[in-house]
Coordinates of C-alpha atoms and ligand atoms in Angstrom, one line a residue:
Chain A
X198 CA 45.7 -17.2 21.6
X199 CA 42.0 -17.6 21.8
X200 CA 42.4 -18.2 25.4
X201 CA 43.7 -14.8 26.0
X202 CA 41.5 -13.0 23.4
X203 CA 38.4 -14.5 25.4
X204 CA 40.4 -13.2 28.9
X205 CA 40.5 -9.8 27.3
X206 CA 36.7 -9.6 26.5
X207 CA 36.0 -10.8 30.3
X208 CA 38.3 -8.5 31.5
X209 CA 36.1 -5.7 30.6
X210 CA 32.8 -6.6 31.1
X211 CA 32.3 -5.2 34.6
X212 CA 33.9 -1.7 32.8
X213 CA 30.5 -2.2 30.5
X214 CA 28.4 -3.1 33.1
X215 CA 29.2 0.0 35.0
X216 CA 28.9 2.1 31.9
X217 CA 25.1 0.2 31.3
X218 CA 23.9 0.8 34.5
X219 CA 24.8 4.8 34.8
X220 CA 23.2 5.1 30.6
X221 CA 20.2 3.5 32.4
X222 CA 20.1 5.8 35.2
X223 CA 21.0 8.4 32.8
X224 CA 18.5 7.3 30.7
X225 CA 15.7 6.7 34.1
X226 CA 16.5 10.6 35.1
X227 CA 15.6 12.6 32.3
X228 CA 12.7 10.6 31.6
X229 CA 11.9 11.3 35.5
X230 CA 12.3 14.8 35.2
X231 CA 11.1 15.3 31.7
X232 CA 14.2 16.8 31.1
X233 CA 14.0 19.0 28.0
X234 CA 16.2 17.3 25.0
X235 CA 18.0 21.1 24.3
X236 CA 19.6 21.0 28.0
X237 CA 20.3 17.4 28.9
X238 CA 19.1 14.4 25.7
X239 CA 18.3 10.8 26.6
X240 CA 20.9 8.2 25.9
X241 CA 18.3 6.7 23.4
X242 CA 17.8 10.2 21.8
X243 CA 21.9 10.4 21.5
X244 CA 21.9 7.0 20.1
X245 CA 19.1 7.3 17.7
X246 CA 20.8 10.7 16.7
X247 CA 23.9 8.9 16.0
X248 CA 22.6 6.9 13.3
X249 CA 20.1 9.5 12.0
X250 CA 22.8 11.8 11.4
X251 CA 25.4 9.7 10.5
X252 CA 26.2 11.2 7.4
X253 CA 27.3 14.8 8.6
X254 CA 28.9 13.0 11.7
X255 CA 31.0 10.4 9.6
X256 CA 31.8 13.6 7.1
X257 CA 33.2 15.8 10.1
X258 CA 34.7 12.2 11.8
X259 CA 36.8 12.4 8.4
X260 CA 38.0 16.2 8.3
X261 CA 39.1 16.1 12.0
X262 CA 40.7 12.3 11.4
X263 CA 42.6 13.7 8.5
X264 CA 43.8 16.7 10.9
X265 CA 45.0 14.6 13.5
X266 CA 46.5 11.6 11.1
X267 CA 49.0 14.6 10.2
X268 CA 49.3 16.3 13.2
X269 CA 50.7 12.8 14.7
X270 CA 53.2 11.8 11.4
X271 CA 54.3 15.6 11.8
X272 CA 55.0 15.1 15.9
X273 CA 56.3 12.2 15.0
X274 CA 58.6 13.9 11.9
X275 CA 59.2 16.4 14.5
X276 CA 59.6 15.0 18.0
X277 CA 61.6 11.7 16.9
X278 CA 64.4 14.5 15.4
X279 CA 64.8 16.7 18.5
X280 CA 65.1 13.7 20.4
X281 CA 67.9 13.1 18.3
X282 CA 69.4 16.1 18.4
X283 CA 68.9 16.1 22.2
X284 CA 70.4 12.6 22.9
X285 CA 73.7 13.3 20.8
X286 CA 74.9 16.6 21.7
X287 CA 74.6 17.8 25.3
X288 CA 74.8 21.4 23.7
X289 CA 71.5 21.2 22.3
X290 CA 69.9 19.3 25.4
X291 CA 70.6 22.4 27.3
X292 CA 69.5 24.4 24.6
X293 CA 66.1 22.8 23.2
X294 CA 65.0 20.8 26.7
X295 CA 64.5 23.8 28.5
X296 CA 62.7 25.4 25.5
X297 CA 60.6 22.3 25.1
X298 CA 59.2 21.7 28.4
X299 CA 58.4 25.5 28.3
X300 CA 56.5 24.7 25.2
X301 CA 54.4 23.0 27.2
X302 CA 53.1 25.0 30.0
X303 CA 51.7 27.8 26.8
X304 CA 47.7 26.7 26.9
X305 CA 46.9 25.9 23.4
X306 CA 43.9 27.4 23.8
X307 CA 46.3 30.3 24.0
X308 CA 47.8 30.1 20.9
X309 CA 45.0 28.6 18.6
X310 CA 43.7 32.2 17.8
X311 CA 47.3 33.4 16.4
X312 CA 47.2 29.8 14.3
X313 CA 44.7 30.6 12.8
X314 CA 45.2 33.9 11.9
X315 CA 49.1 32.8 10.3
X316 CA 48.0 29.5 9.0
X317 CA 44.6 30.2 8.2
X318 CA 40.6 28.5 8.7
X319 CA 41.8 25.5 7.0
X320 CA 43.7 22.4 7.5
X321 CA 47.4 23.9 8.4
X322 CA 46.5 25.4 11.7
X323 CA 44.6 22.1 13.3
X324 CA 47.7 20.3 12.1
X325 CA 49.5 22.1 13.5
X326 CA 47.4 22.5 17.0
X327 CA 47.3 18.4 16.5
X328 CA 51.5 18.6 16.5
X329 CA 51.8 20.8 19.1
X330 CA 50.0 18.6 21.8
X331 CA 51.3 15.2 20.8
X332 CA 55.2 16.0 20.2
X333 CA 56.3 16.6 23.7
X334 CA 55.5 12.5 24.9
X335 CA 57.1 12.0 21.7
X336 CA 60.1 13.9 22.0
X337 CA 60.5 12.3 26.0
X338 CA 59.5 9.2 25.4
X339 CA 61.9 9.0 22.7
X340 CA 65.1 10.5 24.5
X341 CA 64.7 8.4 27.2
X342 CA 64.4 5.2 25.1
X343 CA 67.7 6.1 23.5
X344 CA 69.0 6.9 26.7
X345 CA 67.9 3.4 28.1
X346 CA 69.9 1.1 26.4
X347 CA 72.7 -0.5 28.0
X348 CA 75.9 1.2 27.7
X349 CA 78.0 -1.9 28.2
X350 CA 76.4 -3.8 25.0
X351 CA 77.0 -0.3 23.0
X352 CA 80.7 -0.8 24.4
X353 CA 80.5 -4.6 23.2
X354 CA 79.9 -2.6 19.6
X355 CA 82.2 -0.4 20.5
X356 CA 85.2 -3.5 21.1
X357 CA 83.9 -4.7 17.4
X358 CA 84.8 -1.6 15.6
X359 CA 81.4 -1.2 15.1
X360 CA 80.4 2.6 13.4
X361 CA 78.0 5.3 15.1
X362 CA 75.5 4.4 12.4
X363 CA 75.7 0.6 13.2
X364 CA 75.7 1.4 17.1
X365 CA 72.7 3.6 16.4
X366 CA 70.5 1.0 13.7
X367 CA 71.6 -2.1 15.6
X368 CA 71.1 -0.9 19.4
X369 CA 69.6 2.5 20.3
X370 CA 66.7 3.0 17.6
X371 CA 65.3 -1.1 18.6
X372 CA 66.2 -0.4 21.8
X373 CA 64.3 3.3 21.7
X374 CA 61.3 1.6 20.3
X375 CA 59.1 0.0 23.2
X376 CA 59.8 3.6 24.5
X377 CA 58.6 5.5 21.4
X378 CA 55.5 3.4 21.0
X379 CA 54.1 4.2 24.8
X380 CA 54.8 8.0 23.3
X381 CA 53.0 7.5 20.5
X382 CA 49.7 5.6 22.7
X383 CA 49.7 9.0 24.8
X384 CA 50.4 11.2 21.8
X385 CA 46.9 9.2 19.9
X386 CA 45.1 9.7 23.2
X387 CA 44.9 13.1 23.6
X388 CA 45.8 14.4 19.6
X389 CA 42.1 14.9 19.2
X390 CA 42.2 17.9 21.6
X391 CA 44.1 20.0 19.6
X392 CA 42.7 19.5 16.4
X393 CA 39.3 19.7 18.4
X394 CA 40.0 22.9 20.3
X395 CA 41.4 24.4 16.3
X396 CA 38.2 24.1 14.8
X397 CA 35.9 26.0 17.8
X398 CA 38.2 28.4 16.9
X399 CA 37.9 29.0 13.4
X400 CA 37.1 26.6 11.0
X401 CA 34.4 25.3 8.3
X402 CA 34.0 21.3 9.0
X403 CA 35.3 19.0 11.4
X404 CA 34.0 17.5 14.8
X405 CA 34.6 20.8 16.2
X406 CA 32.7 22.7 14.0
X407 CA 29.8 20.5 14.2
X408 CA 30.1 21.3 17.7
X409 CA 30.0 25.0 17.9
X410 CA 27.3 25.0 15.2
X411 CA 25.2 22.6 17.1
X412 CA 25.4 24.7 20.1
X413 CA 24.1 27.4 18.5
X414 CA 20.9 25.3 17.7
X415 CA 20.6 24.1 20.7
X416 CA 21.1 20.9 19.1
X417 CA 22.4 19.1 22.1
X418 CA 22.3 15.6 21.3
X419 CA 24.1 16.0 18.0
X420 CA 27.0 17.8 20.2
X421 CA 26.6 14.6 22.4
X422 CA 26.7 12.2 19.1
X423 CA 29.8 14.1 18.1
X424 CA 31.6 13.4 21.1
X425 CA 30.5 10.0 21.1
X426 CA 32.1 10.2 17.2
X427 CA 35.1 11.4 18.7
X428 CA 36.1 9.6 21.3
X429 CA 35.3 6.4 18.9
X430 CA 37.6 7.9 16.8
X431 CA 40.7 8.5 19.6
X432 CA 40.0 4.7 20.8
X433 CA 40.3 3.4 16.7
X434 CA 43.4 5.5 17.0
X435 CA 45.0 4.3 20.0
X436 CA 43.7 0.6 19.1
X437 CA 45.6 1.2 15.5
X438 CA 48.6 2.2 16.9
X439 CA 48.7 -1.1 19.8
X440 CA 48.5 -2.8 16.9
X441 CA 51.2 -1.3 14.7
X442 CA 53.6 -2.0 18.3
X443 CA 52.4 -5.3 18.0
X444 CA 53.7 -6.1 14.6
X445 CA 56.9 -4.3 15.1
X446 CA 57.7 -5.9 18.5
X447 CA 57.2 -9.5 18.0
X448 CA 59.6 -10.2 20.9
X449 CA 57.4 -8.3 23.5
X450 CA 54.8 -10.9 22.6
X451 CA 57.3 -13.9 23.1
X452 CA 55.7 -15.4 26.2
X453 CA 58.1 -17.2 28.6
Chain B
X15 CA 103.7 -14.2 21.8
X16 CA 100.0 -13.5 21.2
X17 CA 99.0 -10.9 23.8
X18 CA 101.0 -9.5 26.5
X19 CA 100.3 -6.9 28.9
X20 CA 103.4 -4.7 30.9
X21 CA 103.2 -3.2 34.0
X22 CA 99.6 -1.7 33.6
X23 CA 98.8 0.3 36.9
X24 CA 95.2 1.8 37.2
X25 CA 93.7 4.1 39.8
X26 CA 90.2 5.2 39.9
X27 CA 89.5 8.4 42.1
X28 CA 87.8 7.5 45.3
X29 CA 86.3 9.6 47.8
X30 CA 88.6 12.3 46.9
X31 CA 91.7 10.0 47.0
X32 CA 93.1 7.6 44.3
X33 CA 92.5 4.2 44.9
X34 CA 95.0 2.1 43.2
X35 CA 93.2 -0.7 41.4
X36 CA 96.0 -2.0 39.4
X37 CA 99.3 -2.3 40.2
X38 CA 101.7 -3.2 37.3
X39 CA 100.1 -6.2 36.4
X40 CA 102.4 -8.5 33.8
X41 CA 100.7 -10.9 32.1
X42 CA 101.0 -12.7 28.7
X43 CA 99.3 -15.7 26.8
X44 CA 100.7 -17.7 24.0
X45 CA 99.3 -17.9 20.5
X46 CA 96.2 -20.7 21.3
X47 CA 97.1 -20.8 25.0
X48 CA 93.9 -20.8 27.7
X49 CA 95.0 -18.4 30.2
X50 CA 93.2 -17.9 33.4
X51 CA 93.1 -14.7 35.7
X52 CA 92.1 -15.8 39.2
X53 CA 91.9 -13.3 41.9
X54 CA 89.6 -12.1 44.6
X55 CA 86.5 -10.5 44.2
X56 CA 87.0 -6.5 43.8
X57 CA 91.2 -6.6 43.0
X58 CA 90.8 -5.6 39.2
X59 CA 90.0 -8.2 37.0
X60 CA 87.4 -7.0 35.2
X61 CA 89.4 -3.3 35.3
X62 CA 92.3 -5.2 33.7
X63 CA 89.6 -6.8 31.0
X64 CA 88.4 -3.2 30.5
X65 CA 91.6 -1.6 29.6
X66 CA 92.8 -4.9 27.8
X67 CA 89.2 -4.1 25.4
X68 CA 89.7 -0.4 25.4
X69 CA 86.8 0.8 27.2
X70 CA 88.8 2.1 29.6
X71 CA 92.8 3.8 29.6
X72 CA 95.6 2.3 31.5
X73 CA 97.7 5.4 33.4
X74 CA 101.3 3.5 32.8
X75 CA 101.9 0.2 30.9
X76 CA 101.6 -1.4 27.8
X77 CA 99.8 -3.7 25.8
X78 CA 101.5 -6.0 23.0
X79 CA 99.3 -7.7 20.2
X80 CA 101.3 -10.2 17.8
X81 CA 104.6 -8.6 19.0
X82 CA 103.5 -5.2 18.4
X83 CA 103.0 -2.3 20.8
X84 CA 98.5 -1.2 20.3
X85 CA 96.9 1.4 22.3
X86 CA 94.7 -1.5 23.0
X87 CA 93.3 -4.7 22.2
X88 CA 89.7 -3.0 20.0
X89 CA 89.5 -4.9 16.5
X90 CA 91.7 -8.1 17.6
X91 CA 89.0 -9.2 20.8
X92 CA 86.2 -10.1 21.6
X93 CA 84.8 -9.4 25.0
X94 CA 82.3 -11.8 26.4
X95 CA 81.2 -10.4 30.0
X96 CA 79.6 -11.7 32.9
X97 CA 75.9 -10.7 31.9
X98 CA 75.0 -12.0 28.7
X99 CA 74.5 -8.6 27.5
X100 CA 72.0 -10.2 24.7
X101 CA 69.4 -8.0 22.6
X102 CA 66.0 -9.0 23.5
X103 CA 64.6 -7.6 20.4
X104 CA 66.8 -10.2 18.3
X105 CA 66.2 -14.0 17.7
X106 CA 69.0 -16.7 19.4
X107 CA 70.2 -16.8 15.7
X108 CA 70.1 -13.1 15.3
X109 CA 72.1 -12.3 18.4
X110 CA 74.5 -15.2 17.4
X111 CA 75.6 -13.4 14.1
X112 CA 75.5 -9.7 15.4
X113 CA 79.0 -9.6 15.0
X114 CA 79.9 -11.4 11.9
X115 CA 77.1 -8.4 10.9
X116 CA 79.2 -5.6 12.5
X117 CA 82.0 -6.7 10.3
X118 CA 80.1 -6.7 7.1
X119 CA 79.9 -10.1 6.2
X120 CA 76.5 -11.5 4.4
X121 CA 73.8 -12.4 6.8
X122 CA 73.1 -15.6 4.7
X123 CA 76.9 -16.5 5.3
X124 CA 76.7 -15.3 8.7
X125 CA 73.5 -17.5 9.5
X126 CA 74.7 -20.7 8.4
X127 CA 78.1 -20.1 10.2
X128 CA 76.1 -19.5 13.4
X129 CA 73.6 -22.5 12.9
X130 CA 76.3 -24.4 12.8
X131 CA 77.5 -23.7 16.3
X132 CA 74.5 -22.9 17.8
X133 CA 73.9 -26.9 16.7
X134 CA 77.0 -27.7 18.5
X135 CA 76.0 -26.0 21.7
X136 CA 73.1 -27.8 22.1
X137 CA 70.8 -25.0 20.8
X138 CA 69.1 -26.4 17.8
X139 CA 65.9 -26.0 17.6
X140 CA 66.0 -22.7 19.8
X141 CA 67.5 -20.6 16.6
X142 CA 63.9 -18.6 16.4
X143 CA 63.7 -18.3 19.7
X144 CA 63.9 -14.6 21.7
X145 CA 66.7 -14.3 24.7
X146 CA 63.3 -14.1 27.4
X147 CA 62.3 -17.2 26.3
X148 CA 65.5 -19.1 27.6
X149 CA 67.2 -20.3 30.7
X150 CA 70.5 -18.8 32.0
X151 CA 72.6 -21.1 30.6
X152 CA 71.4 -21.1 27.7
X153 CA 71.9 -17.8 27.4
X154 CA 75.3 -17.9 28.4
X155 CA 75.7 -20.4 25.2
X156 CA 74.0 -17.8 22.8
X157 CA 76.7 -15.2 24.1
X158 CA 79.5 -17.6 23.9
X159 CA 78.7 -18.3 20.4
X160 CA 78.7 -14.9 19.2
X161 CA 81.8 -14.2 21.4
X162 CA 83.6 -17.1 19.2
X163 CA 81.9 -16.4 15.9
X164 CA 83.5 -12.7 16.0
X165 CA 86.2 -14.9 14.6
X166 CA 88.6 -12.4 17.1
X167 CA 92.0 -14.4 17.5
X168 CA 92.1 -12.9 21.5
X169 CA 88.6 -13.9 23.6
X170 CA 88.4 -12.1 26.8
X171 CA 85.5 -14.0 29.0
X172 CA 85.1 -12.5 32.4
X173 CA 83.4 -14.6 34.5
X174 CA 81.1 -16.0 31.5
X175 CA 79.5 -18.6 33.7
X176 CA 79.0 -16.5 37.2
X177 CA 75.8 -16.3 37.9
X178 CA 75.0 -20.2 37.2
X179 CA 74.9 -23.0 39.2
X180 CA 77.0 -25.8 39.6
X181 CA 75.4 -28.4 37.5
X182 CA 75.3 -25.7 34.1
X183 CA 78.5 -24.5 35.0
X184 CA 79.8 -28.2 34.3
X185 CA 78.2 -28.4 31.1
X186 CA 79.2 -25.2 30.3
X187 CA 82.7 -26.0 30.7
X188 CA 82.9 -28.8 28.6
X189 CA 81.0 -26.7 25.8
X190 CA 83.7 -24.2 26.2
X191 CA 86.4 -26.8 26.2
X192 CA 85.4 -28.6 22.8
X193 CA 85.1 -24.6 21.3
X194 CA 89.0 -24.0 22.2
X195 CA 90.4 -27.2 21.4
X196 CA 88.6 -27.0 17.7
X197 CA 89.0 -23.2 17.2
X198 CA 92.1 -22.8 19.1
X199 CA 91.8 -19.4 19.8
X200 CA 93.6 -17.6 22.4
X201 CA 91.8 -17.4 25.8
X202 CA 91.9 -14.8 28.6
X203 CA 89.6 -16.4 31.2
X204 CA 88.5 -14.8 34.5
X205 CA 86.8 -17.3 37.1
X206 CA 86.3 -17.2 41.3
X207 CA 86.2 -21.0 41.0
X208 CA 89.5 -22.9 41.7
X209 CA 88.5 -25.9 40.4
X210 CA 87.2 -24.3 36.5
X211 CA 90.6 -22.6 36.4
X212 CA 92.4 -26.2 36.7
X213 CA 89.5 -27.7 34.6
X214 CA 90.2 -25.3 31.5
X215 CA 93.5 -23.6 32.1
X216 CA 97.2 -23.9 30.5
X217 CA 98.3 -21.5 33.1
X218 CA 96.8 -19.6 35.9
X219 CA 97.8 -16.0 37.2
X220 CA 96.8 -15.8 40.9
X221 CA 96.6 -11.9 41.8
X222 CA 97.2 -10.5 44.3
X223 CA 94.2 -8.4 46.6
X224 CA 93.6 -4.6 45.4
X225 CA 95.6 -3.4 44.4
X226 CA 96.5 -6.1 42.2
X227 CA 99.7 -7.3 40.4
X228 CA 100.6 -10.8 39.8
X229 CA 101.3 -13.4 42.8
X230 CA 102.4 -16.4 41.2
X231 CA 102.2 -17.8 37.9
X232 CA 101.4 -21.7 38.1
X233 CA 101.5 -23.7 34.6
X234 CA 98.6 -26.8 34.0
X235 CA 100.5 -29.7 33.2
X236 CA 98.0 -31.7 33.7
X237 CA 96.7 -34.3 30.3
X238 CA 93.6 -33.1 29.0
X239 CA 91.1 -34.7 29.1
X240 CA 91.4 -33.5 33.0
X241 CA 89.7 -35.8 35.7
X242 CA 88.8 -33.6 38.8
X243 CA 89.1 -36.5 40.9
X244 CA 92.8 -37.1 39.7
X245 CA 95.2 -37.1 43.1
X246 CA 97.4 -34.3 40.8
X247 CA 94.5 -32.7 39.9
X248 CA 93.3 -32.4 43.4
X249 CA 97.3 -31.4 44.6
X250 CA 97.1 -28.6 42.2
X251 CA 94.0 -27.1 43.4
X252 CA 95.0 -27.8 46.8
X253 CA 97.8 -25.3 46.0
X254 CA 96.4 -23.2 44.6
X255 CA 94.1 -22.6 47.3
X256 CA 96.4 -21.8 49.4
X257 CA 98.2 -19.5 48.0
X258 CA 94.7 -17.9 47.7
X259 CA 94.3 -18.2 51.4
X260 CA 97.3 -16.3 51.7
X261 CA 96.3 -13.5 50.5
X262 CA 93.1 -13.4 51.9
X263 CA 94.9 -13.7 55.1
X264 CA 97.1 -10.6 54.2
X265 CA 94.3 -8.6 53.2
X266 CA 92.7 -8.7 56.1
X267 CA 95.5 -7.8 57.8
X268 CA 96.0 -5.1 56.0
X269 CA 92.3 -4.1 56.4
X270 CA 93.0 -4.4 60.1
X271 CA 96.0 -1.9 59.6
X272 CA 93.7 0.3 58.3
X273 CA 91.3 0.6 60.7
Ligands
LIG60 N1 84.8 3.0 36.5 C1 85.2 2.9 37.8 N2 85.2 4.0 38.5 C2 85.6 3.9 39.8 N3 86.0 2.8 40.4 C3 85.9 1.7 39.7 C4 85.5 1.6 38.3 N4 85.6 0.4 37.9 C5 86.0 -0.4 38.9 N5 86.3 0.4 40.0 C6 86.8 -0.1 41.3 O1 87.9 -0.9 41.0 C7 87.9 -2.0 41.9 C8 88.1 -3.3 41.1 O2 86.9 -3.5 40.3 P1 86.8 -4.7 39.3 O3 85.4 -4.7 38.8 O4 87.9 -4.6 38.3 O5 87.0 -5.9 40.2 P2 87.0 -7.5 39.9 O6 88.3 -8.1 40.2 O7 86.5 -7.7 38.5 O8 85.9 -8.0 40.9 P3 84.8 -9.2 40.8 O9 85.6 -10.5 40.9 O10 84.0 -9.0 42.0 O11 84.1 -9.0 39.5 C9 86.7 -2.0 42.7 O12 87.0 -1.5 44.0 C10 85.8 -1.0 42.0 O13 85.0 -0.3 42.9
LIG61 MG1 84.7 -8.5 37.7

């Protein structure tokens, strides 16, 4: 166990040494240049802005966590239902598939103007901007994990008399799972956007505002410190739901 | 009688044409009797299985249960296939009891049931473990036990110990032989190997190539325990493999024809 947890850390030390030497090149540039702070900060300036404004970043980090925590249990509300629908009844995979995929290829920056004129500056519409961009690996990931499970154990149900319901507790949803967790991972990594791209376009707190209102001081290394908070934030995320799969799949973990 | 099937002909479309899988098979197998299907590779065996199980519908014939005509055998068998067809998400003792659970009874009850013949497989010990963690045979054993624990009077095992080799196969054989004698349960068995068909078998139905009905009937009188060595047992198999040659012989004859 320790083993491997000391294999992990090794594993990505040349990822961080890479990322060290471009923040000291970074870093040996702007000093070079004398690059002004407002266009392009110093890594120490973002890192020193970090922690001296930790108190308005960590209050926005909260707002636009709170969006996107929602925004993924709604998907998930959401996405784990159509794919549902879609694996039982052909009907409906004709109907809703088509209509889903479609879904997709709308930009949200598109759409996030008319969210927040019907659901208003507040929370709602980055919830619902959050929903929007994590359902779809939800919804696929989800049909397809239903879809892989062997039909000949079903039939060995099947032979028992087993019900739909038993078929469905006792097969297809553990068998989904592995499936619905990979959807979830891509869902985490990229629910920020939406919540993100909600509040440039109308809101009153949140990582995105911060954002917006920073650029309109020129504040540029609080815009970078705020993407620093935010991508901190997606990794928690992603990290949080790895280890959620790895409670609920102990037999994944079962080494050979 | 405990299970009979009548004249049960199958075709599966083909290429545009039917291709006659089954045709009019008769088979039976007394209450407690171990009855084995050989046959060669592709003639219908597992088709047979299939219908027998209700997975799939016969197009003429009929199958009797306990004297009585059924659409098909679902609720009185228990199927055990050629892949072990485990869940890997469930524990060896999980998977043993999954369908003891389908039925309803208590998984308390259930577990102590299966411990008990997981014990007598040789699996003790290996209850907590998950199916990825375990050899072939092994495996084999885990689906054997939850084939038996069904508590289904009728087990169908198609070819349960294919894909092992010689050496597990033995001990397979013997684990499958003390499981009949003290559950008595009656057996449908489909093998390729002559020899496990003499080893286990009150009576063996050699089929014919596809599209298959019955060839000959031979009955086991051999004593158990059975010694492979035995100059009758060795006659037998002899036989036996000859009539099999037979047919091999007219198949490819016929596949001559063909061409
Ligand atoms: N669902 C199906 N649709 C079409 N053809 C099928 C189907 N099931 C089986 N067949 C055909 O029926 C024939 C018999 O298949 P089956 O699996 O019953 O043979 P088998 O005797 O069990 O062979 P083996 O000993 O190799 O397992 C094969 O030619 C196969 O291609
Ligand atoms: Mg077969």
């Amino acid at each position: 166990m320790l083993a491997r947890w000391f294999r992990k850390v090794i594993s990505v030390v040349p990822s961080m040494l890479l990322l060290g030497v471009l923040l000291l090149a970074w870093e040996g540039a702007v000093r070079f240049f004398q690059m002004p702070s407002y266009i392009l900060p110093a890594p120490s300036r973002i890192a020193y802005v970090l922690i001296s404004e930790r108190a308005l970043l960590w209050r926005d980090t909260l707002v636009t966590l709170e969006e996107v925590g929602l925004g993924i249990l709604l998907a998930l509300v959401v996405g784990i239902s159509l794919a549902f629908l879609i694996f039982h009844s052909p009907v409906l995979e004709r109907v809703l598939y088509p209509l889903i995929v479609a879904s997709q290829t709308i930009p949200v920056f598109a759409i996030a103007p008319l969210l927040i004129v019907w659901f208003g500056y507040g929370l709602l519409s980055k919830v619902i901007m959050a929903t929007l961009i994590v359902f779809f690996p939800i919804v696929v990931n989800t049909v397809d994990g239903l879809r892989s499970v062997d039909e000949d154990v079903v039939n060995l149900l099947r032979i028992l008399k087993a019900s739909r319901w038993q078929i469905l507790w006792k097969v297809r949803i553990p068998g989904a799972l592995p499936f619905i967790f990979s959807g979830i991972k891509i869902a985490v990594a990229v629910s920020a956007i939406g919540a993100v791209i909600g509040e440039w376009v109308g809101s009153q707190a949140g990582l995105g505002f911060l954002m917006i209102h920073a650029n309109a001081q020129l504040r540029v290394d609080l815009i970078f410190a705020a993407i620093v908070y935010l991508s901190a934030m997606a990794i928690g995320l992603f990290a949080f739901a790895s280890f959620v799969e790895w409670l609920a799949l102990p037999w994944r973990r079962a080494a050979r | 009688m405990k299970i009979a099937v009548r004249n049960i002909v199958k075709s599966f479309p083909h290429n545009g044409a039917n291709l006659r899988v089954l045709d009019g098979v008769t088979l039976y197998a007394r209450e407690g009797e171990f009855v084995t299907i050989l046959g060669p590779s592709g003639c219908g065996k597992s088709t047979l299985f299939n219908i027998i199980a209700g997975l799939l519908s016969p197009d003429a014939g009929e199958i009797w249960i306990d004297g009585n005509p059924v659409p098909d055998g679902r609720g009185h068998v228990a199927y055990m296939q050629q892949k072990d067809l485990l869940l890997p998400w469930r524990t060896v003792l999980e998977n043993a009891i999954l369908g003891l659970e389908v039925q309803g009874i208590p998984r308390e009850e259930a577990r102590v049931r299966a411990r008990d013949l997981l014990a007598r497989v040789g699996l003790q010990g290996f209850e907590r473990a998950y199916p990825s963690q375990l050899s072939g045979g092994m495996r084999q054993r885990v689906a054997l036990v939850r084939t038996v624990l069904t508590g289904k009077e009728i087990l169908l095992l198609d070819e349960p110990f294919g894909a092992l080799d010689a050496m597990t196969r033995m001990v397979l054989q013997q684990y499958i032989l003390r499981m009949w004698e003290e559950f008595r349960r009656t057996v449908l068995f489909v093998t390729h190997d002559i020899e496990e068909a003499v080893l286990l078998s009150d009576r063996i139905y050699v089929l014919s190539s596809r599209p298959a009905h019955v060839k000959e009937e031979v009955a086991v009188d051999l004593p158990r325990p059975r010694q492979v060595t035995d100059p009758s047992f060795v006659a037998l198999k002899g036989r036996i493999l000859a009539l099999i040659q037979d047919e091999i012989k007219e198949a490819f004859a016929h596949a001559r024809e063909m061409v």
